[in-house]
XYZ file of C-alpha atoms in Angstrom:
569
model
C 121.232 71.016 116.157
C 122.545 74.615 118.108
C 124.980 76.244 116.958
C 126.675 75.424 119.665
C 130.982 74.861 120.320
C 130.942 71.921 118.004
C 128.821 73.658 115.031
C 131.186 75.744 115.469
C 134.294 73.987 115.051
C 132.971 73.078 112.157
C 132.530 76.278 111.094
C 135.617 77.385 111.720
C 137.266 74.848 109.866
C 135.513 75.312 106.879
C 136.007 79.280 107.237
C 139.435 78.757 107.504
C 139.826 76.562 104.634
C 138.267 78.872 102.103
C 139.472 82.482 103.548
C 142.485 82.234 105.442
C 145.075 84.586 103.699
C 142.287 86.466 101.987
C 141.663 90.267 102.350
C 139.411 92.259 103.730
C 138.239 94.256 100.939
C 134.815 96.094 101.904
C 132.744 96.193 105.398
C 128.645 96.298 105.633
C 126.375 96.609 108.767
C 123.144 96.514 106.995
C 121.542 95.608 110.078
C 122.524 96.667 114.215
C 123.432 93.494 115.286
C 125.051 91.815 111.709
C 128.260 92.794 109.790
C 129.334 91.592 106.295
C 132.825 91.365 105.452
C 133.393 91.198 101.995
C 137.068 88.882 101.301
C 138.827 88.150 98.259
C 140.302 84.862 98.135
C 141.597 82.780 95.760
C 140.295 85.133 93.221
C 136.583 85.483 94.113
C 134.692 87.286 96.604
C 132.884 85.832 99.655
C 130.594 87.899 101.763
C 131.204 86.736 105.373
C 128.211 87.290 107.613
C 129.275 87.988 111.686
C 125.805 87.988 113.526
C 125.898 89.120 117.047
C 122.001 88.635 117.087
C 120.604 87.372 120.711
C 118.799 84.463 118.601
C 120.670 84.229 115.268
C 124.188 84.340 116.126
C 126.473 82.813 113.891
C 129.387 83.150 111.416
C 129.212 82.267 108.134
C 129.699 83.152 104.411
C 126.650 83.996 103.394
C 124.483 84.573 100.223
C 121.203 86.415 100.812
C 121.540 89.851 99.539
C 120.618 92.587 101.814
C 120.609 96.529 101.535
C 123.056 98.702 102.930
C 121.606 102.034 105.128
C 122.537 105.003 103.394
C 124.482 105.859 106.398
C 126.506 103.741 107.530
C 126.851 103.328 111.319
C 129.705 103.916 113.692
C 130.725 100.742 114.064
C 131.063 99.966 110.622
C 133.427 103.102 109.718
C 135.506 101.749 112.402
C 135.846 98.553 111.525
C 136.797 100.519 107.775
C 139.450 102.461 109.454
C 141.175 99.410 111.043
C 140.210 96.818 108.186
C 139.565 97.455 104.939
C 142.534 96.034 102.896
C 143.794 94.110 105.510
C 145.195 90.716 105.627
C 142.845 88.122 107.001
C 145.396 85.497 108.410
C 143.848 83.115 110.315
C 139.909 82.115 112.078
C 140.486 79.699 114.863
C 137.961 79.409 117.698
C 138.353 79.958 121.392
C 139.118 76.321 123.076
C 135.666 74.276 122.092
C 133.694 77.425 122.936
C 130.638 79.506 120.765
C 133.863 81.963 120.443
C 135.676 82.965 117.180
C 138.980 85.208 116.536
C 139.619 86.676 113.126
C 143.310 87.695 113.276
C 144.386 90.544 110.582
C 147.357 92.632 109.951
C 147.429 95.528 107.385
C 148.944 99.228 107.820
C 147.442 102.593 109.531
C 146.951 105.541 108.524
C 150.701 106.462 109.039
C 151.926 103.167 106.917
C 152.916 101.118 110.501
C 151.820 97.401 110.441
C 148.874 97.349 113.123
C 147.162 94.140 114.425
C 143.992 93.749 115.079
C 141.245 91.117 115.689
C 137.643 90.520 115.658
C 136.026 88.538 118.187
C 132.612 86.834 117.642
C 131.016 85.757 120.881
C 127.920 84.002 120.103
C 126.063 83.683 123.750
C 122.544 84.272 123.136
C 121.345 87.837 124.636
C 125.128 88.478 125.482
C 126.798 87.699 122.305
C 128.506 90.753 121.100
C 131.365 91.544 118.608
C 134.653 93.054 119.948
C 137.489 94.907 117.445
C 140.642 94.048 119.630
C 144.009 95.797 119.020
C 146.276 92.538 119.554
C 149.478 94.324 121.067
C 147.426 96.291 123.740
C 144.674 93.566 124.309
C 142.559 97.127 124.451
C 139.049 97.212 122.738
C 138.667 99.777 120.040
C 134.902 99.476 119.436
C 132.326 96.568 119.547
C 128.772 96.485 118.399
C 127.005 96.521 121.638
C 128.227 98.935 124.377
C 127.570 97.577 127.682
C 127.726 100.139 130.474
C 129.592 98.750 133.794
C 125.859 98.589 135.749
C 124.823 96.161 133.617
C 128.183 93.937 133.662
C 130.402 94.422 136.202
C 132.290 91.075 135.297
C 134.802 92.547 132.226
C 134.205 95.792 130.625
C 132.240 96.393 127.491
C 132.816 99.454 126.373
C 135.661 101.173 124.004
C 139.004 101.530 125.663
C 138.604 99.031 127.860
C 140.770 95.805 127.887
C 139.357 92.943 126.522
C 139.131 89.373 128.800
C 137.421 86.241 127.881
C 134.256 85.534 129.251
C 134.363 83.897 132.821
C 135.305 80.045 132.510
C 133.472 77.134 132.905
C 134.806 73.527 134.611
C 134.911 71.613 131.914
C 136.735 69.993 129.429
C 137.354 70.288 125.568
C 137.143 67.189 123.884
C 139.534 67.880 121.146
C 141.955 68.424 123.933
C 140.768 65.356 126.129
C 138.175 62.766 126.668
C 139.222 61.953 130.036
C 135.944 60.991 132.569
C 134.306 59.899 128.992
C 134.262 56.009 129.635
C 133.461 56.154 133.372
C 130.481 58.813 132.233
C 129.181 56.084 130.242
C 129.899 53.052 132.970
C 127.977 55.039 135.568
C 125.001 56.101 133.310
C 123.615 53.663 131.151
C 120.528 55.415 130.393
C 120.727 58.327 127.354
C 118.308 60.374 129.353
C 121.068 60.549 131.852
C 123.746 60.284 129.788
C 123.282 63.357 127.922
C 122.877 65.752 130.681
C 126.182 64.681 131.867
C 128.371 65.224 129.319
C 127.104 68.771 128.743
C 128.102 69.837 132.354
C 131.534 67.465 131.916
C 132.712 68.574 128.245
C 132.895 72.126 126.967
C 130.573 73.190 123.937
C 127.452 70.732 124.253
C 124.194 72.064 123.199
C 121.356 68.938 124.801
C 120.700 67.773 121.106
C 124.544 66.881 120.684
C 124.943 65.717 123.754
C 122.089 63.501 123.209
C 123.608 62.450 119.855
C 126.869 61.796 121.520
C 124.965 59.839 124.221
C 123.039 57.937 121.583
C 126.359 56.849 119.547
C 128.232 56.067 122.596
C 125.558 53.039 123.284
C 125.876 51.742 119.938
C 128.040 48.858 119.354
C 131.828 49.528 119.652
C 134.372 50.966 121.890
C 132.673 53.997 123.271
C 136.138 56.108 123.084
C 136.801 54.924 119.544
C 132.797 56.051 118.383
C 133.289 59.198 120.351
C 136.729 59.895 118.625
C 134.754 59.161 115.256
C 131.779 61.332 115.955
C 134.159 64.297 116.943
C 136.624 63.913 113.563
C 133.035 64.316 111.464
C 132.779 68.035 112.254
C 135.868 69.113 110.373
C 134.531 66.638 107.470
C 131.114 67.500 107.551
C 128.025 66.519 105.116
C 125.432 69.227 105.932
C 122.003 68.842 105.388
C 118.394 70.081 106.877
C 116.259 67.535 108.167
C 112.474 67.842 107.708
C 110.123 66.699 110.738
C 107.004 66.718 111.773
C 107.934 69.462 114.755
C 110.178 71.938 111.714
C 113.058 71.808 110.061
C 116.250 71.141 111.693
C 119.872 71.691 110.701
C 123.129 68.667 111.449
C 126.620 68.862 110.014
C 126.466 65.234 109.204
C 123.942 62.311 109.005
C 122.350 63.000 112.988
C 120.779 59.646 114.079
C 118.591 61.636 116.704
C 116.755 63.009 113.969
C 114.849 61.074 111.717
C 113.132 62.687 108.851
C 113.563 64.154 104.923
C 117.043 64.613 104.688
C 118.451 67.548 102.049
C 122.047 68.033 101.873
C 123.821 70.660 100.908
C 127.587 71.521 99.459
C 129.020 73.364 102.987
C 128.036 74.258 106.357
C 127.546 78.102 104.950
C 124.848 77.207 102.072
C 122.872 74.813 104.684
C 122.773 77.932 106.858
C 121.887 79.919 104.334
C 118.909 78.191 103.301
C 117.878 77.628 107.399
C 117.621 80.706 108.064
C 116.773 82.139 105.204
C 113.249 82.370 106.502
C 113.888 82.851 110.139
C 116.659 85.595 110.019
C 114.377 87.487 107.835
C 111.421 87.733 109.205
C 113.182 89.049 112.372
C 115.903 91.502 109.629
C 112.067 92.476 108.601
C 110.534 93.224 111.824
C 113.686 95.806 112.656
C 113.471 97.781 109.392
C 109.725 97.923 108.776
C 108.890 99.246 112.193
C 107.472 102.127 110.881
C 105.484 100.446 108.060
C 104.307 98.133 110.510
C 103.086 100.898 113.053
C 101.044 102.895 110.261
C 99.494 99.330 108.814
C 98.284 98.693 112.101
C 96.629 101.821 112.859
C 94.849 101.911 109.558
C 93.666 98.047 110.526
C 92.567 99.446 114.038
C 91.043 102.751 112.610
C 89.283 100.926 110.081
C 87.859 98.139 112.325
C 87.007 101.020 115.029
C 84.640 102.149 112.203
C 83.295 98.999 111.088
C 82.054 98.371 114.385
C 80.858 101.687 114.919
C 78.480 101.484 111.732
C 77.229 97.941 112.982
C 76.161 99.745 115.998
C 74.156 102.465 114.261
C 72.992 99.717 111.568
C 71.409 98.220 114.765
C 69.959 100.778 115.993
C 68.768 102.051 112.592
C 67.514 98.273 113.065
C 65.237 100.026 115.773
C 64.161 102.740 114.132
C 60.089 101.781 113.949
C 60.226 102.078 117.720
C 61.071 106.049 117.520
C 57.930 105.972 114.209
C 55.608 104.758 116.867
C 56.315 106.759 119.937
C 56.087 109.575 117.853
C 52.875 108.821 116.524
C 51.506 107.514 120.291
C 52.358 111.769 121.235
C 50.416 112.701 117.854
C 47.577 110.296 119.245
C 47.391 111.570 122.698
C 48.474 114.984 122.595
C 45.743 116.350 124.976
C 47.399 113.843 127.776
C 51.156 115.204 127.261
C 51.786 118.440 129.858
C 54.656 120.642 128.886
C 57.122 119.729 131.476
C 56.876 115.911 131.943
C 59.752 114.064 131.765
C 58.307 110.519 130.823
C 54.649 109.536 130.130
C 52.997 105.894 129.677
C 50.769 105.515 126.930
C 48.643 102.640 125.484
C 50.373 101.305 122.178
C 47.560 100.415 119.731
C 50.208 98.698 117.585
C 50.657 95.957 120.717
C 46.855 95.329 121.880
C 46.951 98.251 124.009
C 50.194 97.190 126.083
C 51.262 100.350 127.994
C 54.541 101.647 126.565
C 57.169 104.045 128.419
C 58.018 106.956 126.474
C 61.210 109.347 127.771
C 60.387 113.450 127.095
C 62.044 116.435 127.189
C 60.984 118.999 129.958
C 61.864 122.171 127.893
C 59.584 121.843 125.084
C 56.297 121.166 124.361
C 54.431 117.891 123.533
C 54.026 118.372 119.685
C 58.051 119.067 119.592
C 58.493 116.317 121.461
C 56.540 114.323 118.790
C 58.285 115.655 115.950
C 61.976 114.931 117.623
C 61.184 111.432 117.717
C 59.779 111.438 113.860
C 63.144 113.474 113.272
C 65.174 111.020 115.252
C 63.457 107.710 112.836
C 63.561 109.663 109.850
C 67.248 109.680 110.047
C 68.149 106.807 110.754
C 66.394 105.535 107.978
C 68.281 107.594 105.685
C 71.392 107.060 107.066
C 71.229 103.283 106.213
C 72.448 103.237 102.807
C 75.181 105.959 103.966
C 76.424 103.812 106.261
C 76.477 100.362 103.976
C 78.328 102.458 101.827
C 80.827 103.288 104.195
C 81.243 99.990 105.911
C 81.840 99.087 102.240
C 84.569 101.178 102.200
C 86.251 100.745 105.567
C 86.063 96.711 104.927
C 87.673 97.409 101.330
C 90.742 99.209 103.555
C 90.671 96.601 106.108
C 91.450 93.527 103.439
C 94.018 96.072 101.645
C 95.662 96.522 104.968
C 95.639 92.744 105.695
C 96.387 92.285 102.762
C 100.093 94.486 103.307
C 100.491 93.076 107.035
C 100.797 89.476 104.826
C 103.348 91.267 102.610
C 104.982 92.437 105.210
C 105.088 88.358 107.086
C 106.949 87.113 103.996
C 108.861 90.376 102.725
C 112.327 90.173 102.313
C 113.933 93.169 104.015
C 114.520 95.067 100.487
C 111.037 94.605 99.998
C 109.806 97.006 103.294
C 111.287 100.056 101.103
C 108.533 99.412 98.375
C 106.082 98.765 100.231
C 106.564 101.877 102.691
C 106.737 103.858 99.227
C 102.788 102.408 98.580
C 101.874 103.573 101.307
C 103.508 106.951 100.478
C 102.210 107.368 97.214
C 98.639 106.066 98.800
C 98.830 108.815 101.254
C 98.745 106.776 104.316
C 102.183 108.117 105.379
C 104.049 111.378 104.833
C 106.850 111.800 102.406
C 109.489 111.713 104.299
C 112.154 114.283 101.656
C 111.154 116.882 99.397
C 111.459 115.645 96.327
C 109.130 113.105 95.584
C 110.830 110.454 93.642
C 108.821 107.327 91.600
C 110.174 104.313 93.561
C 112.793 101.608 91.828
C 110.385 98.847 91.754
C 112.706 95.465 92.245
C 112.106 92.022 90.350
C 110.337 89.323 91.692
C 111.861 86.554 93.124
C 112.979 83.463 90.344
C 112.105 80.246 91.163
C 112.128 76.973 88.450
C 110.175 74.105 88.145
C 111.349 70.748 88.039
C 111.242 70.867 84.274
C 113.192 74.223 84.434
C 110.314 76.266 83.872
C 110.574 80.196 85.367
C 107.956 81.002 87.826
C 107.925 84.295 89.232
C 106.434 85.114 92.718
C 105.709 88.736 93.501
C 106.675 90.238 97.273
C 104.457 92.981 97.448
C 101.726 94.985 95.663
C 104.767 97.252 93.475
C 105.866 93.843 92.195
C 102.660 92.106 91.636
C 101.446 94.985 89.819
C 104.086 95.092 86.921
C 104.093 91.337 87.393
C 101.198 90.407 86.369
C 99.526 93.694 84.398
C 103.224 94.456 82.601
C 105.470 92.124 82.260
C 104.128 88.400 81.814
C 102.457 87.130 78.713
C 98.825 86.822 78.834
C 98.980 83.426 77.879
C 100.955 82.539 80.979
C 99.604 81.120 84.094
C 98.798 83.190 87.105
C 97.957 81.944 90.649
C 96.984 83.562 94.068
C 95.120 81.752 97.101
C 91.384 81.788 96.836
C 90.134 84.347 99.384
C 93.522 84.551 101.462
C 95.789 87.454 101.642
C 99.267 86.384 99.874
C 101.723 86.572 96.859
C 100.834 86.922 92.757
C 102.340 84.116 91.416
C 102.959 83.408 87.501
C 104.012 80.509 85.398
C 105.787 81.817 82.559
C 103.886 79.203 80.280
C 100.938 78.369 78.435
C 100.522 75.001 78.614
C 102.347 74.042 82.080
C 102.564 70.371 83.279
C 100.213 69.047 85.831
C 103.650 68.997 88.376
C 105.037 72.345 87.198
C 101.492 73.746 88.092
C 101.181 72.051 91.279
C 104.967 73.812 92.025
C 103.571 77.121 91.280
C 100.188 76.355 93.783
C 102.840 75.749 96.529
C 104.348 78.644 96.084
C 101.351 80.030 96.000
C 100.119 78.877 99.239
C 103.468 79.554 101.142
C 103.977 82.889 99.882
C 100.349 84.014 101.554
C 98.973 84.015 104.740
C 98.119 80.518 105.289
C 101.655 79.150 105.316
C 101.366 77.380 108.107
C 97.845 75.931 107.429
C 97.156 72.863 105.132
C 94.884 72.323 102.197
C 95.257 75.233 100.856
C 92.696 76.264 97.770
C 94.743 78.240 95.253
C 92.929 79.649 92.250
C 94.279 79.553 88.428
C 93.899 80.925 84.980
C 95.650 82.602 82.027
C 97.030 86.459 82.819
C 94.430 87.238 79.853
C 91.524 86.879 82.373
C 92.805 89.449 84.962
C 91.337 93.100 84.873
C 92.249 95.830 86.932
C 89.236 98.497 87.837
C 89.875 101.764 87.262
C 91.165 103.854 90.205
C 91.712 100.733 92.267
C 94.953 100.206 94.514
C 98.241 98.491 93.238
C 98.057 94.380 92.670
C 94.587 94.667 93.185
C 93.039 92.387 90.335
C 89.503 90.971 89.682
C 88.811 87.943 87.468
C 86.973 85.000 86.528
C 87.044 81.688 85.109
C 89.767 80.349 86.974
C 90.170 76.489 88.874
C 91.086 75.905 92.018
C 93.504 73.158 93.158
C 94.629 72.670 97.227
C 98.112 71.996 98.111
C 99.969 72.074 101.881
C 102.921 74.500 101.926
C 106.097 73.163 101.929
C 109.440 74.881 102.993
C 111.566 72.012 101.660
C 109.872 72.452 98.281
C 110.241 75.522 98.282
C 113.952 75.737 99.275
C 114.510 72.890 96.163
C 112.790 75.319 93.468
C 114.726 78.147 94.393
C 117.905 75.771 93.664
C 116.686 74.362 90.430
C 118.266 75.470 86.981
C 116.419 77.396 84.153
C 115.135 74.670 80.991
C 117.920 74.745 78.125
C 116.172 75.931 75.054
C 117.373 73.951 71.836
């Protein structure tokens, strides 16, 4: 479903539960549109994500590390100033709406109790996140500033007093259900049904309302089921749901969507592993725009070339045809004039066929012979040149594909490593003085079904000392046959058939043919791997292996990275 009002009643409720009375004891923007507030209750620590992202907003405590710019932006030293050790008393949301208020009280700089609050408003491209003194009602900062030209409707900008967002007729239905049964007397059909209630009842995305719709014609009184249906978001059973169209998130057992149903322990951890994928790639896309830029120029420079040297290989191709005209000129040299810009001459190699040849007017007929030998001599020579340097070029272009496929699954503390390959490569400048040797990070952990550790490498720093360092050359090591992706190792010898087929899909989804099917992934002890002298990093030649084909699949994927490690005895 959307995270829509009644997700996020939910949410709130299970927010409140766990960190209501907590404190506020550090503040993160790692990313423009996303702060992390870090509160301690009931002795442990829970990093609370606030997302104001146009496509990702949401609140939630959540779990996926993330790295912290070394300087930290405006709005998060303000939000220090007026929160850090404060009191978190209470997250209750606005009505039924995609709203939420974090009240807090702690003391200023001057020891007087001050009041503020934090309002999430999670409305696609407008959602934005408001510090609020509560006495004044007056905004101290928010993450996007809006100038008044582009809303003229409430201000957006510091100082200015803060008003809910304009609202809508309609009604909440933890407040009321009135107009629900005549709703459902007057529209009988789902399809109709479900339109309805979302312009009648306040915080209905169209796949709840269609649930509602489709649980009000079940058997029953239609209040009573409604009543029921509502009560099951503040005693929800997450889970992700697995179709044929994606993977879909539900607080509770949603009979709109059939598929593979995976539940998880709160709202927060379901999140978590839903957009674990999604969130990222976009988190990515922010901080790697400069990576990004510089791996596609090398891809277009390299390419440019490539198709430049299959031009001149054609023409080269064509070289006999300069051989012969300048031999036809040798032939009849008494018929050339100095002066002549073109002359037809009867090619002996083509039963006499008359053949155009183009001259130059400023010199003579025997240069004009030679320039054409000249002109086919080098071309010929320039053949094995230019093989060479396709060679070359097509060598860059797969490393460079090779990154951009990095870069597709990357988590976002994995851009820094790979920007510093392409630093110590040379393909961008250093960017301080000091040239430091880059803190290469682990791979990510995954287990098996049987418990057994598989590692899976993120980019070429990590499947370097992955697979050349740090596993044992008895253990297994996989990577998709001829497809850009992932070094992936099964720390074992002698893995099971399943625990190798676990390591092929993680294999195939950590490359560049997630989304395809059949997937060929190759196999074979570490031992078999060399790496040629001088060559770039995670580049590894090899042979001997097997190849197995598997389809990628997210839900897998999501259950290894939940497995436990095997006990040892």
């Amino acid at each position: 479903m959307s995270f829509d009002g009644l997700f996020t009643h939910a949410m709130v409720h299970e927010l409140n539960a766990i960190l209501a009375g907590g404190r506020i004891m550090k503040i993160h923007q790692p990313y423009p549109n996303e702060i992390f507030l870090v509160v301690r209750a009931n002795r442990k620590n829970y990093p609370v994500l606030l997302s104001a992202h146009p496509t990702f907003a949401r609140a939630q405590i959540s779990q996926i590390k993330y790295a912290n710019p070394q300087t930290a932006p405006n709005f998060a030293m303000m939000l220090r100033k007026h929160l850090e050790g404060s009191q978190l008393l209470a997250i209750e949301q606005i009505e039924n709406d995609r709203i939420i208020k974090f009240s807090t009280t702690g003391r200023n700089e001057l020891g007087d109790e001050e009041k503020t609050s934090l309002y999430l408003e999670m409305m696609g491209r407008h959602s934005n996140l408001f510090l609020v003194d509560e006495a004044s009602q007056k905004i101290i900062d928010l993450i996007k500033h809006v100038s008044p030209d582009q809303n003229r409707v409430r201000s957006l900008i510091p100082g200015g007093q803060y008003v809910m967002p304009p609202k809508q007729d309609v009604v909440n239905p933890y407040a009321s259900l009135n107009g629900l049964a005549k709703l459902v007397l007057d529209l009988p059909e789902i399809d109709e049904l479900a339109p309805a209630l979302q312009k009648h009842f306040q915080g209905f995305a169209r796949d709840s309302a269609r649930e509602l719709a489709h649980v009000l014609h079940a058997d029953g009184d239609a209040l009573a089921n409604a009543q029921t249906w509502l009560e099951h978001f503040e005693k929800p059973t997450p889970q992700l749901i697995s179709t044929d169209k994606g993977v879909n998130f539900a607080p509770f057992s949603w009979g709109t969507l059939p598929g593979e149903v995976t539940e998880y322990p709160t709202l927060s951890d379901m999140l978590d592993h839903y957009f674990a994928e999604k969130s990222e790639r976009d988190r990515v896309q922010q901080q790697a725009g400069v990576v990004i830029r510089a791996v596609k120029n090398e891809l277009k420079k390299n390419n440019n070339k490539i198709k430049k040297f299959h031009q001149e290989l054609v023409a080269a191709d064509n070289a006999d045809e300069f051989k012969i005209k300048g031999e036809l000129l040798t032939t009849y040299m008494h018929m050339v004039e100095r002066g002549m810009t073109e002359i037809e001459l009867p090619n002996y190699y083509d039963d006499n066929q008359p053949l155009k040849i183009q001259l130059s007017n400023q010199i003579g007929p025997s240069q004009n012979a030679q320039k054409y030998f000249t002109r086919y001599n080098k071309l010929k020579v320039s053949v094995k040149f230019i093989n060479e340097q396709m060679a070359l070029a097509q060598a860059e272009v797969d490393y460079f594909d090779n990154l951009m496929a990095q870069i597709n699954i990357a988590a976002p503390k994995d851009i820094e490593e790979i920007k510093q390959e392409l630093i110590q490569e040379g393909y961008l400048r250093i960017q301080t003085k000091k040239k430091q040797k880059p803190q290469v990070s682990a791979p990510e952990k995954f287990y098996a079904t049987d418990g057994t550790l598989i590692e899976v490498g993120k980019n070429n720093l990590q499947n370097e000392r992955l697979s050349m360092k740090s596993a044992a050359k008895n253990d297994i090591w996989l990577h998709t046959k001829d497809i850009p992706g992932s070094h992936v190792v099964i720390h074992s010898s002698e893995p099971s058939d399943e625990t190798l087929l676990e390591g092929a899909h993680l294999a195939a989804y950590f490359s560049k043919a997630r989304e395809s099917t059949n997937v060929p992934v190759d196999y074979l002890p570490i031992k078999r791997l060399r790496k040629p002298n001088g060559s770039k990093p995670g580049f590894v030649i090899f042979e001997g292996q097997q190849t197995l084909s598997v389809n990628p699949s997210f839900m897998l994927v999501q259950q290894l990275r939940q497995n436990q490690p095997a006990v040892k005895s």
